[in-house]
Amino acid sequence: MWQNLFIYLLAFSSGFAIMGIELLGGRILAPYFGSSIHIWGSIIAVFLLSLSLGYLIGGKFSTHLPTLKKYGLLFFFSGLTVTPIALFATPILELIFVNIEDTRYGSLVASVALFFIPTVILGMISPYSIRLLITDKEKSGQVAGVLYFVSTIGSALGTLMTSFYLVLWFEVNTIILFYCFLLMALGITSIILNHVFTASSKHQVRASA
């Protein structure tokens, strides 16, 4: 029961982070490539393609002895790969800006360089969440529906919170680092809780025996 609630919380948080980072992508690229529609087209396309690849890989990964520990590692590494966006975006974008004159393709390459890897890992979270939550095949559709509902609510709130408040209160890099530390903290918490739940299960088995 508590494990399932925790997984829903993490799915909510991943949706929150994904949309927050995507929105900030426009602010990060704007000084170099502008903020026209093709800039947003590049960002959205890269996020969609990255997420779709993450769904595919995550679904495959979830078939191999899924555990809360492995689930936590997805969060930890997604946060870790978000870090370079805050630390190295400027030299990466300057290099791309100098070498690619067309802002359409420059923004596309920049979006791939900054957001592809972390978004693929974040995309792996949803199918892995579903695999951990499903204990009854007959309820798999219901579980998936609730999971995507929770994740999408997180995405909506992440969009509003980032665009309405966070960008007014903090610098872009500070917000990026916040998402980075949030994801890594949730990952570490998952790993710790995996040991707690595992120890509790072993204790119950011994007590019943």
PDB file of C-alpha atoms in Angstrom, residues 81-171:
ATOM      1  CA  THR A  81      22.174  14.081 -16.381  1.00  0.00           C
ATOM      2  CA  VAL A  82      20.098  17.231 -15.883  1.00  0.00           C
ATOM      3  CA  THR A  83      23.023  18.868 -14.065  1.00  0.00           C
ATOM      4  CA  PRO A  84      25.071  19.709 -17.225  1.00  0.00           C
ATOM      5  CA  ILE A  85      22.163  21.835 -18.469  1.00  0.00           C
ATOM      6  CA  ALA A  86      22.873  24.273 -15.651  1.00  0.00           C
ATOM      7  CA  LEU A  87      26.664  23.924 -15.634  1.00  0.00           C
ATOM      8  CA  PHE A  88      27.646  23.654 -19.291  1.00  0.00           C
ATOM      9  CA  ALA A  89      24.770  25.091 -21.348  1.00  0.00           C
ATOM     10  CA  THR A  90      26.632  28.324 -22.168  1.00  0.00           C
ATOM     11  CA  PRO A  91      29.761  26.799 -23.820  1.00  0.00           C
ATOM     12  CA  ILE A  92      27.666  24.157 -25.588  1.00  0.00           C
ATOM     13  CA  LEU A  93      25.249  26.730 -27.007  1.00  0.00           C
ATOM     14  CA  GLU A  94      28.058  29.101 -28.018  1.00  0.00           C
ATOM     15  CA  LEU A  95      29.791  26.292 -29.908  1.00  0.00           C
ATOM     16  CA  ILE A  96      26.606  25.331 -31.755  1.00  0.00           C
ATOM     17  CA  PHE A  97      25.664  28.972 -32.436  1.00  0.00           C
ATOM     18  CA  VAL A  98      29.047  29.696 -34.037  1.00  0.00           C
ATOM     19  CA  ASN A  99      29.045  26.594 -36.237  1.00  0.00           C
ATOM     20  CA  ILE A 100      25.397  26.398 -37.380  1.00  0.00           C
ATOM     21  CA  GLU A 101      24.054  29.564 -38.984  1.00  0.00           C
ATOM     22  CA  ASP A 102      20.468  28.424 -39.522  1.00  0.00           C
ATOM     23  CA  THR A 103      18.684  28.933 -36.204  1.00  0.00           C
ATOM     24  CA  ARG A 104      16.217  26.156 -37.010  1.00  0.00           C
ATOM     25  CA  TYR A 105      18.872  23.472 -37.155  1.00  0.00           C
ATOM     26  CA  GLY A 106      21.008  25.167 -34.537  1.00  0.00           C
ATOM     27  CA  SER A 107      18.170  25.074 -32.032  1.00  0.00           C
ATOM     28  CA  LEU A 108      17.429  21.461 -32.946  1.00  0.00           C
ATOM     29  CA  VAL A 109      21.030  20.372 -32.386  1.00  0.00           C
ATOM     30  CA  ALA A 110      21.172  22.389 -29.167  1.00  0.00           C
ATOM     31  CA  SER A 111      17.977  20.769 -27.885  1.00  0.00           C
ATOM     32  CA  VAL A 112      19.393  17.318 -28.581  1.00  0.00           C
ATOM     33  CA  ALA A 113      22.707  18.162 -26.904  1.00  0.00           C
ATOM     34  CA  LEU A 114      21.096  19.504 -23.738  1.00  0.00           C
ATOM     35  CA  PHE A 115      17.872  17.561 -23.272  1.00  0.00           C
ATOM     36  CA  PHE A 116      18.006  14.242 -25.129  1.00  0.00           C
ATOM     37  CA  ILE A 117      19.710  12.000 -22.556  1.00  0.00           C
ATOM     38  CA  PRO A 118      17.932  13.224 -19.388  1.00  0.00           C
ATOM     39  CA  THR A 119      14.546  13.136 -21.125  1.00  0.00           C
ATOM     40  CA  VAL A 120      15.095   9.563 -22.340  1.00  0.00           C
ATOM     41  CA  ILE A 121      15.794   8.486 -18.753  1.00  0.00           C
ATOM     42  CA  LEU A 122      12.773  10.425 -17.466  1.00  0.00           C
ATOM     43  CA  GLY A 123      10.661   8.698 -20.115  1.00  0.00           C
ATOM     44  CA  MET A 124      11.692   5.320 -18.730  1.00  0.00           C
ATOM     45  CA  ILE A 125       9.967   6.115 -15.439  1.00  0.00           C
ATOM     46  CA  SER A 126       6.326   5.739 -16.558  1.00  0.00           C
ATOM     47  CA  PRO A 127       6.472   2.166 -17.909  1.00  0.00           C
ATOM     48  CA  TYR A 128       8.643   1.116 -14.987  1.00  0.00           C
ATOM     49  CA  SER A 129       6.118   2.646 -12.586  1.00  0.00           C
ATOM     50  CA  ILE A 130       3.308   0.660 -14.168  1.00  0.00           C
ATOM     51  CA  ARG A 131       5.308  -2.563 -13.918  1.00  0.00           C
ATOM     52  CA  LEU A 132       5.918  -2.031 -10.203  1.00  0.00           C
ATOM     53  CA  LEU A 133       2.267  -1.197  -9.545  1.00  0.00           C
ATOM     54  CA  ILE A 134       0.668  -4.097 -11.422  1.00  0.00           C
ATOM     55  CA  THR A 135      -0.027  -7.113  -9.241  1.00  0.00           C
ATOM     56  CA  ASP A 136      -3.172  -8.241 -11.034  1.00  0.00           C
ATOM     57  CA  LYS A 137      -3.184  -8.445 -14.844  1.00  0.00           C
ATOM     58  CA  GLU A 138      -6.948  -7.875 -14.937  1.00  0.00           C
ATOM     59  CA  LYS A 139      -6.426  -4.429 -13.375  1.00  0.00           C
ATOM     60  CA  SER A 140      -3.463  -3.429 -15.530  1.00  0.00           C
ATOM     61  CA  GLY A 141      -5.516  -0.994 -17.620  1.00  0.00           C
ATOM     62  CA  GLN A 142      -6.908   0.707 -14.523  1.00  0.00           C
ATOM     63  CA  VAL A 143      -3.440   0.969 -12.970  1.00  0.00           C
ATOM     64  CA  ALA A 144      -1.999   2.487 -16.158  1.00  0.00           C
ATOM     65  CA  GLY A 145      -4.870   4.961 -16.350  1.00  0.00           C
ATOM     66  CA  VAL A 146      -4.395   6.154 -12.773  1.00  0.00           C
ATOM     67  CA  LEU A 147      -0.632   6.378 -13.251  1.00  0.00           C
ATOM     68  CA  TYR A 148      -0.898   8.509 -16.387  1.00  0.00           C
ATOM     69  CA  PHE A 149      -3.562  10.638 -14.679  1.00  0.00           C
ATOM     70  CA  VAL A 150      -1.230  11.331 -11.748  1.00  0.00           C
ATOM     71  CA  SER A 151       1.765  11.939 -14.008  1.00  0.00           C
ATOM     72  CA  THR A 152      -0.182  14.322 -16.256  1.00  0.00           C
ATOM     73  CA  ILE A 153      -1.480  16.270 -13.250  1.00  0.00           C
ATOM     74  CA  GLY A 154       2.143  16.603 -12.183  1.00  0.00           C
ATOM     75  CA  SER A 155       3.054  17.867 -15.657  1.00  0.00           C
ATOM     76  CA  ALA A 156       0.249  20.446 -15.567  1.00  0.00           C
ATOM     77  CA  LEU A 157       1.275  21.712 -12.133  1.00  0.00           C
ATOM     78  CA  GLY A 158       4.931  21.731 -13.154  1.00  0.00           C
ATOM     79  CA  THR A 159       4.025  23.865 -16.145  1.00  0.00           C
ATOM     80  CA  LEU A 160       2.053  26.363 -14.080  1.00  0.00           C
ATOM     81  CA  MET A 161       4.463  26.476 -11.155  1.00  0.00           C
ATOM     82  CA  THR A 162       7.494  27.001 -13.369  1.00  0.00           C
ATOM     83  CA  SER A 163       5.943  29.554 -15.710  1.00  0.00           C
ATOM     84  CA  PHE A 164       3.863  31.480 -13.144  1.00  0.00           C
ATOM     85  CA  TYR A 165       6.165  31.558 -10.127  1.00  0.00           C
ATOM     86  CA  LEU A 166       9.603  29.925 -10.255  1.00  0.00           C
ATOM     87  CA  VAL A 167      10.882  32.005 -13.199  1.00  0.00           C
ATOM     88  CA  LEU A 168       9.869  35.139 -11.294  1.00  0.00           C
ATOM     89  CA  TRP A 169      11.575  34.116  -8.070  1.00  0.00           C
ATOM     90  CA  PHE A 170      14.777  32.401  -9.240  1.00  0.00           C
ATOM     91  CA  GLU A 171      17.336  32.335 -12.055  1.00  0.00           C
TER      92      GLU A 171
END
